[in-house]
């Protein structure tokens, strides 16, 4: 890679570290450049561009990458190099998958990619693709348990994943382009091809009762169509979860219907529509044979798996949600140290009203504390609404959609009070009653904390929390006695009421 281009200014809204880092992903259907802000447990894209070059088009019949596809791909690579330079990339990594691996002119093509990009190309085997896809899901899903399926243009990779343990993986010639061509454009033939190749899969047999993690652009488009047809309130693809019973009917409709007349098809780019029926056929067969409980979309795959490999073992063990929320706190809070202090203090408040938490609920509470003050620059009348929207739609990973709703509502309640009328029906559909109660308790706890601390560090740790029979008692040291008053006592009583208790303030 050439030396970086223009000097990057010292932007307060950017995090420093090893980066920016660019990844050129050369797939069978698309060629993409993603530039990440820095190498991190929760990487944030600075720039993302793809070109549907269709390198795998016709490969099964000719054994070669088509000349027009190669021309489009190399033109994109030339542009990507310039973008990486002017973005200040300190490193550019290039990954190539099935089409370049299988084509007779693949080596010639990759040599030209290296010349134009200035980066060494890592040509992935099928086993490499499966492992990196699993690492990508591992990096973005908290405690994953199921089968990862990465559908590219030329191949399908399946691999067993449980927590940080990657099991056996296998590659199938079932990428979208390859499947469509092998079936001569016939959905019925494609269904038979998928069934014949998958019905004896030992990996799929281990999917029953677990989740299937879907990776790849065709499946993202399919899930997006599903999301819009069902008026789903949160347009975030990562960890969008679909129950397989209804999803199987949806896949059959997409596969057998006229795709251009499908309801809400306008949300899918025209360049993606041709492969949707074949993505639906393949997913339908995976559901029938594997019998998973849910299909969960992962926006993270091979690229993020590659980044995950670059981390140290200690960095890999970090919680991506907590890392991301801490980073946002650093960028937008008045006092990140105060946000860190809120974690143990709100834990004591929850114990005082006998509000139990699972381990996952406790990590959500800590993330909510990190995010509690990110909306302070907004107009006071809109802090709750703006914070809710930022958090619900943030580029977080390691959190499912009910968890997103919890984080957003906790901040909303902090700013507007414990009212529900202005929330609307959207997030209500995503959150469980139990999480809703804990989000409301978090909002009430924040309202107590901030009237004491005014978002400054060093105050909250000095305020004691205790319980006397059915009364929660806040103990203020003598030098903080003037913080007591009607506002503090009212908010404390509001919090205590959530546990059927009363609240009191003591000095000394």
Protein backbone atom coordinates (compact mmCIF):
# COMPACT_ATOMS: atom_id res chain seq x y z
CA UNK A 1 0.00 0.00 0.00
CA UNK A 2 1.27 3.48 -0.83
CA UNK A 3 1.96 6.04 1.86
CA UNK A 4 -1.20 7.69 3.10
CA UNK A 5 -2.67 10.59 1.19
CA UNK A 6 -3.82 13.86 2.77
CA UNK A 7 -3.01 14.41 6.44
CA UNK A 8 -6.04 13.44 8.54
CA UNK A 9 -7.13 16.27 10.78
CA UNK A 10 -7.41 15.83 14.52
CA UNK A 11 -11.18 15.31 14.65
CA UNK A 12 -12.62 15.19 18.19
CA UNK A 13 -15.37 12.89 16.91
CA UNK A 14 -12.87 10.23 15.83
CA UNK A 15 -11.24 7.57 17.99
CA UNK A 16 -7.51 7.12 17.76
CA UNK A 17 -5.75 3.79 17.43
CA UNK A 18 -4.51 1.43 14.76
CA UNK A 19 -6.33 2.68 11.71
CA UNK A 20 -8.02 3.50 9.49
CA UNK A 21 -7.92 -0.02 8.06
CA UNK A 22 -9.36 -0.87 4.65
CA UNK A 23 -10.55 -4.27 3.46
CA UNK A 24 -11.15 -5.04 -0.21
CA UNK A 25 -13.51 -8.02 -0.39
CA UNK A 26 -13.48 -9.73 -3.80
CA UNK A 27 -16.50 -12.01 -3.93
CA UNK A 28 -18.21 -13.96 -6.69
CA UNK A 29 -21.02 -11.41 -6.99
CA UNK A 30 -19.68 -8.17 -5.49
CA UNK A 31 -16.41 -6.34 -5.01
CA UNK A 32 -16.47 -4.15 -1.93
CA UNK A 33 -14.29 -1.72 -0.01
CA UNK A 34 -14.96 -1.17 3.68
CA UNK A 35 -12.77 1.25 5.64
CA UNK A 36 -12.93 0.85 9.41
CA UNK A 37 -12.11 3.67 11.80
CA UNK A 38 -9.58 1.53 13.67
CA UNK A 39 -8.86 -2.01 14.76
CA UNK A 40 -11.25 -2.52 17.66
CA UNK A 41 -13.38 -5.17 19.34
CA UNK A 42 -16.33 -3.22 17.94
CA UNK A 43 -15.11 -1.89 14.56
CA UNK A 44 -16.96 1.09 13.08
CA UNK A 45 -17.06 1.55 9.29
CA UNK A 46 -15.93 4.93 8.00
CA UNK A 47 -16.75 4.14 4.40
CA UNK A 48 -18.50 1.31 2.56
CA UNK A 49 -18.87 0.87 -1.19
CA UNK A 50 -19.73 -2.16 -3.31
CA UNK A 51 -19.89 -2.91 -7.01
CA UNK A 52 -21.86 -5.90 -8.28
CA UNK A 53 -19.21 -7.00 -10.77
CA UNK A 54 -20.54 -10.57 -11.02
CA UNK A 55 -17.15 -12.25 -11.23
CA UNK A 56 -18.75 -15.66 -10.79
CA UNK A 57 -21.19 -15.16 -13.67
CA UNK A 58 -20.81 -18.00 -16.17
CA UNK A 59 -17.91 -19.53 -14.25
CA UNK A 60 -19.54 -22.95 -13.86
CA UNK A 61 -19.82 -23.32 -17.63
CA UNK A 62 -16.66 -21.62 -18.90
CA UNK A 63 -14.27 -22.14 -15.99
CA UNK A 64 -13.12 -18.53 -16.41
CA UNK A 65 -13.91 -15.10 -15.02
CA UNK A 66 -15.81 -13.21 -17.70
CA UNK A 67 -13.90 -10.39 -19.38
CA UNK A 68 -16.55 -7.73 -18.70
CA UNK A 69 -16.76 -8.75 -15.02
CA UNK A 70 -12.97 -8.60 -14.68
CA UNK A 71 -12.96 -5.17 -16.30
CA UNK A 72 -15.62 -3.85 -13.89
CA UNK A 73 -13.87 -5.37 -10.88
CA UNK A 74 -10.45 -3.95 -11.77
CA UNK A 75 -11.93 -0.53 -12.45
CA UNK A 76 -13.43 -0.63 -8.95
CA UNK A 77 -10.12 -1.74 -7.43
CA UNK A 78 -8.39 1.25 -9.03
CA UNK A 79 -11.00 3.57 -7.50
CA UNK A 80 -10.78 1.82 -4.12
CA UNK A 81 -7.04 2.45 -3.95
CA UNK A 82 -7.57 6.18 -4.38
CA UNK A 83 -10.34 6.21 -1.75
CA UNK A 84 -8.15 4.31 0.71
CA UNK A 85 -5.29 6.75 0.17
CA UNK A 86 -7.36 9.88 0.67
CA UNK A 87 -9.04 8.31 3.72
CA UNK A 88 -5.64 7.92 5.36
CA UNK A 89 -5.66 4.11 5.54
CA UNK A 90 -2.57 2.82 7.33
CA UNK A 91 -3.29 -0.70 6.08
CA UNK A 92 -5.32 -2.22 3.26
CA UNK A 93 -6.12 -5.94 3.28
CA UNK A 94 -7.53 -7.77 0.25
CA UNK A 95 -9.55 -10.98 0.50
CA UNK A 96 -10.67 -13.12 -2.44
CA UNK A 97 -13.17 -15.97 -2.32
CA UNK A 98 -14.77 -18.64 -4.52
CA UNK A 99 -14.76 -17.09 -8.01
CA UNK A 100 -11.08 -16.13 -7.97
CA UNK A 101 -10.26 -19.48 -6.34
CA UNK A 102 -12.03 -21.62 -8.91
CA UNK A 103 -11.37 -19.77 -12.19
CA UNK A 104 -8.54 -20.79 -14.52
CA UNK A 105 -7.67 -17.12 -15.01
CA UNK A 106 -7.96 -16.40 -11.28
CA UNK A 107 -4.21 -16.12 -10.67
CA UNK A 108 -3.83 -13.64 -13.54
CA UNK A 109 -6.74 -11.59 -12.21
CA UNK A 110 -5.40 -11.55 -8.64
CA UNK A 111 -1.95 -10.47 -9.84
CA UNK A 112 -3.58 -7.47 -11.48
CA UNK A 113 -5.58 -6.77 -8.31
CA UNK A 114 -2.34 -6.66 -6.33
CA UNK A 115 -0.75 -4.31 -8.86
CA UNK A 116 -3.69 -1.91 -8.86
CA UNK A 117 -4.44 -2.01 -5.13
CA UNK A 118 -0.91 -2.13 -3.78
CA UNK A 119 -2.10 -4.77 -1.32
CA UNK A 120 -1.31 -8.47 -1.08
CA UNK A 121 -4.36 -10.62 -1.77
CA UNK A 122 -5.30 -13.36 0.68
CA UNK A 123 -6.95 -16.09 -1.41
CA UNK A 124 -9.30 -17.92 0.93
CA UNK A 125 -10.02 -21.62 0.71
CA UNK A 126 -13.53 -22.86 1.44
CA UNK A 127 -12.38 -23.82 4.93
CA UNK A 128 -10.92 -20.33 5.40
CA UNK A 129 -14.23 -18.74 4.36
CA UNK A 130 -16.19 -20.92 6.77
CA UNK A 131 -13.85 -20.15 9.67
CA UNK A 132 -13.75 -16.39 9.01
CA UNK A 133 -17.54 -16.26 8.65
CA UNK A 134 -17.85 -18.00 12.01
CA UNK A 135 -15.36 -15.57 13.54
CA UNK A 136 -17.39 -12.68 12.15
CA UNK A 137 -20.56 -13.98 13.78
CA UNK A 138 -18.63 -14.70 16.97
CA UNK A 139 -17.39 -11.11 17.02
CA UNK A 140 -20.89 -9.65 16.65
CA UNK A 141 -23.28 -11.97 18.53
CA UNK A 142 -23.23 -12.41 22.30
CA UNK A 143 -22.87 -16.12 23.11
CA UNK A 144 -23.83 -17.50 19.67
CA UNK A 145 -25.09 -21.09 19.48
CA UNK A 146 -25.97 -22.59 16.14
CA UNK A 147 -24.87 -23.02 12.54
CA UNK A 148 -23.36 -20.17 10.54
CA UNK A 149 -24.29 -20.12 6.85
CA UNK A 150 -22.48 -17.70 4.54
CA UNK A 151 -24.06 -17.53 1.09
CA UNK A 152 -21.88 -15.78 -1.43
CA UNK A 153 -22.19 -15.66 -5.18
CA UNK A 154 -20.16 -18.82 -5.75
CA UNK A 155 -20.39 -20.94 -2.61
CA UNK A 156 -22.18 -21.64 0.65
CA UNK A 157 -20.12 -22.18 3.80
CA UNK A 158 -21.66 -23.92 6.81
CA UNK A 159 -19.89 -24.15 10.17
CA UNK A 160 -20.91 -25.05 13.71
CA UNK A 161 -20.43 -22.26 16.27
CA UNK A 162 -20.95 -22.38 20.04
CA UNK A 163 -19.66 -19.40 22.02
CA UNK A 164 -15.97 -19.06 21.10
CA UNK A 165 -15.73 -22.66 19.89
CA UNK A 166 -15.74 -23.23 16.11
CA UNK A 167 -16.63 -26.72 15.00
CA UNK A 168 -16.48 -28.53 11.70
CA UNK A 169 -17.12 -26.52 8.51
CA UNK A 170 -17.97 -27.46 4.95
CA UNK A 171 -18.28 -25.66 1.59
CA UNK A 172 -21.06 -26.34 -0.94
CA UNK A 173 -21.31 -25.08 -4.56
CA UNK A 174 -24.53 -23.25 -3.71
CA UNK A 175 -23.71 -19.57 -4.08
CA UNK A 176 -26.46 -17.44 -5.60
CA UNK A 177 -24.94 -17.00 -9.05
CA UNK A 178 -23.72 -20.58 -9.28
CA UNK A 179 -27.06 -22.01 -8.14
CA UNK A 180 -29.05 -19.89 -10.60
CA UNK A 181 -26.81 -20.95 -13.50
CA UNK A 182 -26.70 -24.62 -12.51
CA UNK A 183 -30.51 -24.64 -12.43
CA UNK A 184 -30.76 -22.78 -15.76
CA UNK A 185 -32.80 -20.14 -13.97
CA UNK A 186 -35.41 -22.66 -12.78
CA UNK A 187 -36.46 -22.36 -9.16
CA UNK A 188 -37.79 -25.93 -9.20
CA UNK A 189 -34.43 -27.29 -10.40
CA UNK A 190 -32.62 -25.15 -7.85
CA UNK A 191 -34.72 -26.62 -5.07
CA UNK A 192 -33.78 -30.17 -6.13
CA UNK A 193 -30.08 -29.25 -6.38
CA UNK A 194 -30.12 -27.79 -2.86
CA UNK A 195 -31.97 -30.78 -1.43
CA UNK A 196 -29.62 -33.30 -3.02
CA UNK A 197 -26.49 -31.54 -1.78
CA UNK A 198 -27.71 -30.73 1.72
CA UNK A 199 -29.90 -33.65 2.82
CA UNK A 200 -26.97 -35.71 4.08
CA UNK A 201 -25.15 -32.84 5.79
CA UNK A 202 -23.91 -33.79 9.24
CA UNK A 203 -23.51 -30.08 10.08
CA UNK A 204 -27.18 -29.30 9.38
CA UNK A 205 -28.28 -32.21 11.57
CA UNK A 206 -26.70 -30.37 14.50
CA UNK A 207 -28.81 -27.26 13.83
CA UNK A 208 -32.08 -28.63 15.21
CA UNK A 209 -33.35 -26.57 18.13
CA UNK A 210 -30.55 -24.00 17.74
CA UNK A 211 -30.20 -20.83 15.64
CA UNK A 212 -29.12 -20.48 12.03
CA UNK A 213 -26.94 -17.38 11.49
CA UNK A 214 -27.39 -16.11 7.94
CA UNK A 215 -24.51 -14.17 6.36
CA UNK A 216 -24.34 -12.66 2.88
CA UNK A 217 -25.88 -9.96 0.71
CA UNK A 218 -28.64 -12.06 -0.87
CA UNK A 219 -29.93 -13.19 2.52
CA UNK A 220 -29.69 -9.63 3.87
CA UNK A 221 -31.89 -8.50 0.99
CA UNK A 222 -34.32 -11.35 1.65
CA UNK A 223 -34.52 -10.44 5.34
CA UNK A 224 -34.98 -6.77 4.47
CA UNK A 225 -37.98 -7.66 2.31
CA UNK A 226 -39.35 -9.78 5.17
CA UNK A 227 -38.81 -6.89 7.59
CA UNK A 228 -40.69 -4.36 5.46
CA UNK A 229 -43.52 -6.70 4.54
CA UNK A 230 -44.12 -7.24 8.26
CA UNK A 231 -43.86 -3.51 9.14
CA UNK A 232 -41.09 -4.31 11.58
CA UNK A 233 -40.37 -1.17 13.65
CA UNK A 234 -36.55 -1.30 13.78
CA UNK A 235 -34.68 -1.20 10.47
CA UNK A 236 -31.45 -2.71 11.76
CA UNK A 237 -30.41 -5.89 9.98
CA UNK A 238 -27.86 -7.19 12.49
CA UNK A 239 -29.49 -9.81 14.72
CA UNK A 240 -32.86 -9.46 13.03
CA UNK A 241 -34.45 -12.72 14.15
CA UNK A 242 -37.16 -14.63 12.27
CA UNK A 243 -39.10 -17.64 13.55
CA UNK A 244 -38.69 -20.46 11.06
CA UNK A 245 -42.34 -21.55 10.81
CA UNK A 246 -43.57 -18.32 9.21
CA UNK A 247 -40.23 -17.73 7.46
CA UNK A 248 -40.55 -20.98 5.53
CA UNK A 249 -43.87 -19.80 4.05
CA UNK A 250 -42.24 -16.47 3.18
CA UNK A 251 -39.34 -18.20 1.40
CA UNK A 252 -41.76 -20.31 -0.62
CA UNK A 253 -43.71 -17.20 -1.68
CA UNK A 254 -40.55 -15.37 -2.77
CA UNK A 255 -39.21 -18.40 -4.62
CA UNK A 256 -42.39 -19.21 -6.52
CA UNK A 257 -43.97 -15.79 -7.00
CA UNK A 258 -43.29 -13.02 -9.50
CA UNK A 259 -40.52 -11.18 -7.69
CA UNK A 260 -41.19 -7.80 -9.33
CA UNK A 261 -44.78 -7.82 -8.09
CA UNK A 262 -43.90 -8.79 -4.51
CA UNK A 263 -45.20 -6.47 -1.83
CA UNK A 264 -42.57 -3.83 -0.85
CA UNK A 265 -40.07 -5.08 -3.47
CA UNK A 266 -39.06 -1.44 -4.01
CA UNK A 267 -36.93 -1.60 -0.84
CA UNK A 268 -34.59 -4.04 -2.61
CA UNK A 269 -32.19 -2.70 -5.24
CA UNK A 270 -32.91 -3.93 -8.75
CA UNK A 271 -29.44 -5.42 -9.01
CA UNK A 272 -30.20 -7.73 -6.07
CA UNK A 273 -33.66 -8.93 -7.10
CA UNK A 274 -32.68 -11.58 -9.64
CA UNK A 275 -30.98 -13.75 -7.00
CA UNK A 276 -33.67 -13.37 -4.31
CA UNK A 277 -35.69 -16.45 -5.41
CA UNK A 278 -32.55 -18.61 -5.30
CA UNK A 279 -31.56 -17.25 -1.88
CA UNK A 280 -35.10 -18.07 -0.74
CA UNK A 281 -34.93 -21.61 -2.17
CA UNK A 282 -31.63 -22.30 -0.42
CA UNK A 283 -32.75 -20.84 2.90
CA UNK A 284 -36.00 -22.80 2.70
CA UNK A 285 -34.11 -26.07 2.22
CA UNK A 286 -31.75 -25.25 5.07
CA UNK A 287 -34.75 -24.68 7.34
CA UNK A 288 -36.48 -27.90 6.25
CA UNK A 289 -33.38 -30.04 6.70
CA UNK A 290 -31.72 -28.29 9.65
CA UNK A 291 -34.90 -27.41 11.63
CA UNK A 292 -33.45 -24.39 13.50
CA UNK A 293 -35.57 -22.42 15.96
CA UNK A 294 -34.76 -19.04 14.41
CA UNK A 295 -32.88 -17.58 11.48
CA UNK A 296 -30.77 -14.67 12.75
CA UNK A 297 -29.17 -12.21 10.34
CA UNK A 298 -25.55 -11.33 10.93
CA UNK A 299 -24.26 -8.15 9.29
CA UNK A 300 -20.77 -9.33 10.20
CA UNK A 301 -19.02 -12.02 8.22
CA UNK A 302 -15.70 -12.74 6.54
CA UNK A 303 -14.37 -9.17 6.68
CA UNK A 304 -15.08 -8.75 10.36
CA UNK A 305 -13.81 -12.26 11.01
CA UNK A 306 -10.52 -11.22 9.41
CA UNK A 307 -10.36 -8.16 11.69
CA UNK A 308 -11.20 -10.34 14.69
CA UNK A 309 -8.19 -12.52 13.86
CA UNK A 310 -5.95 -9.46 14.04
CA UNK A 311 -6.92 -8.77 17.67
CA UNK A 312 -4.96 -10.10 20.63
CA UNK A 313 -6.56 -12.95 22.63
CA UNK A 314 -7.32 -10.48 25.44
CA UNK A 315 -9.05 -8.09 23.00
CA UNK A 316 -11.16 -10.90 21.55
CA UNK A 317 -12.53 -11.69 25.01
CA UNK A 318 -13.89 -8.15 25.45
CA UNK A 319 -17.65 -7.59 25.23
CA UNK A 320 -18.33 -5.72 21.94
CA UNK A 321 -21.46 -4.01 23.29
CA UNK A 322 -19.63 -2.65 26.31
CA UNK A 323 -16.70 -1.55 24.14
CA UNK A 324 -19.02 0.25 21.70
CA UNK A 325 -21.04 1.94 24.45
CA UNK A 326 -17.85 3.04 26.22
CA UNK A 327 -16.55 4.51 22.96
CA UNK A 328 -19.77 6.45 22.42
CA UNK A 329 -19.64 7.65 26.01
CA UNK A 330 -16.08 8.87 25.42
CA UNK A 331 -17.18 10.77 22.31
CA UNK A 332 -20.45 12.27 23.58
CA UNK A 333 -20.79 12.25 27.39
CA UNK A 334 -19.99 15.18 29.65
CA UNK A 335 -18.04 12.82 31.90
CA UNK A 336 -17.22 9.25 30.79
CA UNK A 337 -15.91 8.61 34.30
CA UNK A 338 -19.34 9.45 35.71
CA UNK A 339 -20.88 6.91 33.29
CA UNK A 340 -18.50 4.26 34.66
CA UNK A 341 -19.47 5.16 38.23
CA UNK A 342 -23.15 4.65 37.45
CA UNK A 343 -22.69 0.91 36.87
CA UNK A 344 -21.99 -0.26 40.43
CA UNK A 345 -24.21 2.45 41.95
CA UNK A 346 -27.32 1.50 39.93
CA UNK A 347 -26.58 -2.12 40.80
CA UNK A 348 -26.92 -1.25 44.47
CA UNK A 349 -30.20 0.57 43.77
CA UNK A 350 -31.59 -2.49 41.98
CA UNK A 351 -30.62 -4.72 44.91
CA UNK A 352 -32.35 -2.32 47.30
CA UNK A 353 -35.73 -2.79 45.59
CA UNK A 354 -35.19 -6.54 45.07
CA UNK A 355 -35.00 -6.18 41.29
CA UNK A 356 -33.08 -9.28 40.23
CA UNK A 357 -31.05 -9.45 37.02
CA UNK A 358 -29.69 -12.18 34.82
CA UNK A 359 -26.06 -11.92 33.73
CA UNK A 360 -27.15 -10.60 30.35
CA UNK A 361 -29.49 -8.04 31.92
CA UNK A 362 -26.61 -6.83 34.09
CA UNK A 363 -24.42 -6.22 31.03
CA UNK A 364 -27.29 -4.33 29.40
CA UNK A 365 -27.54 -2.16 32.51
CA UNK A 366 -23.82 -1.34 32.33
CA UNK A 367 -24.17 -0.45 28.64
CA UNK A 368 -27.17 1.76 29.49
CA UNK A 369 -25.02 3.59 32.05
CA UNK A 370 -22.37 4.23 29.39
CA UNK A 371 -25.03 5.70 27.11
CA UNK A 372 -27.00 7.65 29.71
CA UNK A 373 -25.59 11.09 28.88
CA UNK A 374 -24.97 10.97 25.13
CA UNK A 375 -27.93 13.26 24.34
CA UNK A 376 -26.99 16.23 26.50
CA UNK A 377 -26.23 18.54 23.54
CA UNK A 378 -29.73 18.17 22.12
CA UNK A 379 -32.52 20.65 22.86
CA UNK A 380 -33.93 19.79 26.31
CA UNK A 381 -37.39 19.08 24.87
CA UNK A 382 -35.97 16.47 22.48
CA UNK A 383 -33.20 14.78 24.43
CA UNK A 384 -35.28 11.71 25.17
CA UNK A 385 -36.49 11.28 21.60
CA UNK A 386 -33.09 11.96 20.05
CA UNK A 387 -31.26 9.65 22.44
CA UNK A 388 -33.80 6.89 21.82
CA UNK A 389 -33.28 7.14 18.05
CA UNK A 390 -29.47 7.26 18.28
CA UNK A 391 -29.29 4.22 20.53
CA UNK A 392 -31.94 2.14 18.75
CA UNK A 393 -30.23 2.66 15.39
CA UNK A 394 -26.58 2.75 16.45
CA UNK A 395 -24.00 0.52 14.77
CA UNK A 396 -23.73 -1.65 17.89
CA UNK A 397 -23.08 -5.37 17.80
CA UNK A 398 -23.37 -7.91 20.59
CA UNK A 399 -26.99 -6.96 21.29
CA UNK A 400 -30.28 -8.33 19.96
CA UNK A 401 -33.29 -6.18 19.12
CA UNK A 402 -35.04 -6.50 22.52
CA UNK A 403 -31.73 -5.41 24.07
CA UNK A 404 -31.60 -2.38 21.77
CA UNK A 405 -35.12 -1.47 22.83
CA UNK A 406 -34.11 -1.73 26.50
CA UNK A 407 -31.09 0.56 26.03
CA UNK A 408 -33.11 3.12 24.07
CA UNK A 409 -36.04 3.17 26.50
CA UNK A 410 -33.84 3.44 29.59
CA UNK A 411 -32.38 6.66 28.19
CA UNK A 412 -35.80 7.88 27.06
CA UNK A 413 -37.29 7.42 30.53
CA UNK A 414 -34.31 9.24 32.02
CA UNK A 415 -35.14 12.39 30.06
CA UNK A 416 -38.94 12.43 29.83
CA UNK A 417 -39.93 10.64 33.03
CA UNK A 418 -41.74 7.35 33.49
CA UNK A 419 -44.39 8.01 30.84
CA UNK A 420 -45.29 5.79 27.92
CA UNK A 421 -47.63 7.86 25.78
CA UNK A 422 -44.98 9.38 23.51
CA UNK A 423 -43.09 6.16 22.74
CA UNK A 424 -45.45 4.86 20.08
CA UNK A 425 -46.11 1.22 19.26
CA UNK A 426 -42.74 0.49 17.60
CA UNK A 427 -40.37 -0.47 20.40
CA UNK A 428 -43.27 -1.89 22.36
CA UNK A 429 -43.34 -4.79 19.89
CA UNK A 430 -39.69 -5.65 20.50
CA UNK A 431 -39.26 -5.59 24.25
CA UNK A 432 -40.43 -8.16 26.77
CA UNK A 433 -42.46 -7.03 29.81
CA UNK A 434 -39.54 -8.01 32.08
CA UNK A 435 -37.01 -5.93 30.13
CA UNK A 436 -39.52 -3.07 29.93
CA UNK A 437 -39.77 -3.02 33.75
CA UNK A 438 -35.98 -2.92 34.06
CA UNK A 439 -35.67 -0.16 31.44
CA UNK A 440 -38.15 1.91 33.43
CA UNK A 441 -36.22 1.22 36.64
CA UNK A 442 -33.00 2.31 34.91
CA UNK A 443 -34.62 5.54 33.77
CA UNK A 444 -35.83 6.22 37.31
CA UNK A 445 -32.38 5.42 38.74
CA UNK A 446 -30.75 7.84 36.28
CA UNK A 447 -33.19 10.56 37.32
CA UNK A 448 -32.02 10.15 40.90
CA UNK A 449 -28.34 10.01 39.99
CA UNK A 450 -28.23 13.06 37.73
CA UNK A 451 -30.04 15.35 40.14
CA UNK A 452 -27.25 14.52 42.59
CA UNK A 453 -24.23 14.56 40.30
CA UNK A 454 -25.15 16.94 37.45
CA UNK A 455 -23.22 14.42 35.30
CA UNK A 456 -19.93 15.11 37.08
CA UNK A 457 -17.65 12.37 38.36
CA UNK A 458 -16.79 11.79 42.02
CA UNK A 459 -20.22 12.41 43.58
CA UNK A 460 -22.23 9.22 43.08
CA UNK A 461 -19.65 6.90 44.71
CA UNK A 462 -19.95 8.95 47.90
CA UNK A 463 -23.75 8.55 48.12
CA UNK A 464 -24.58 5.49 50.20
CA UNK A 465 -27.47 3.19 49.30
CA UNK A 466 -29.12 1.13 52.03
CA UNK A 467 -32.47 -0.33 52.91
CA UNK A 468 -34.41 -0.08 56.15
CA UNK A 469 -37.42 -2.41 56.11
CA UNK A 470 -39.52 -1.07 53.19
CA UNK A 471 -37.58 2.17 52.76
CA UNK A 472 -34.63 2.87 50.49
CA UNK A 473 -32.24 5.29 52.17
CA UNK A 474 -29.72 7.52 50.41
CA UNK A 475 -26.95 8.65 52.74
CA UNK A 476 -25.34 11.99 51.87
CA UNK A 477 -22.03 12.98 53.54
CA UNK A 478 -22.20 16.25 55.45
CA UNK A 479 -20.40 18.26 52.76
CA UNK A 480 -23.07 17.22 50.25
CA UNK A 481 -26.03 17.96 52.51
CA UNK A 482 -27.15 20.91 50.39
CA UNK A 483 -27.95 18.51 47.54
CA UNK A 484 -30.97 17.30 49.50
CA UNK A 485 -34.29 18.84 48.62
CA UNK A 486 -37.76 18.30 47.25
CA UNK A 487 -36.58 17.33 43.75
CA UNK A 488 -34.20 14.62 44.97
CA UNK A 489 -36.72 13.21 47.44
CA UNK A 490 -39.49 13.13 44.82
CA UNK A 491 -37.35 11.25 42.33
CA UNK A 492 -36.09 8.84 44.98
CA UNK A 493 -39.67 8.05 46.03
CA UNK A 494 -40.59 7.51 42.36
CA UNK A 495 -37.80 4.96 42.01
CA UNK A 496 -38.62 3.24 45.30
CA UNK A 497 -42.27 2.96 44.31
CA UNK A 498 -41.29 0.62 41.48
CA UNK A 499 -40.42 -1.92 44.18
CA UNK A 500 -43.44 -1.10 46.35
CA UNK A 501 -41.26 0.85 48.77
CA UNK A 502 -40.67 4.34 50.12
CA UNK A 503 -37.56 6.53 49.91
CA UNK A 504 -35.72 8.75 52.37
CA UNK A 505 -32.52 10.86 52.49
CA UNK A 506 -30.21 10.94 55.49
CA UNK A 507 -27.30 13.30 56.13
CA UNK A 508 -24.02 12.30 57.74
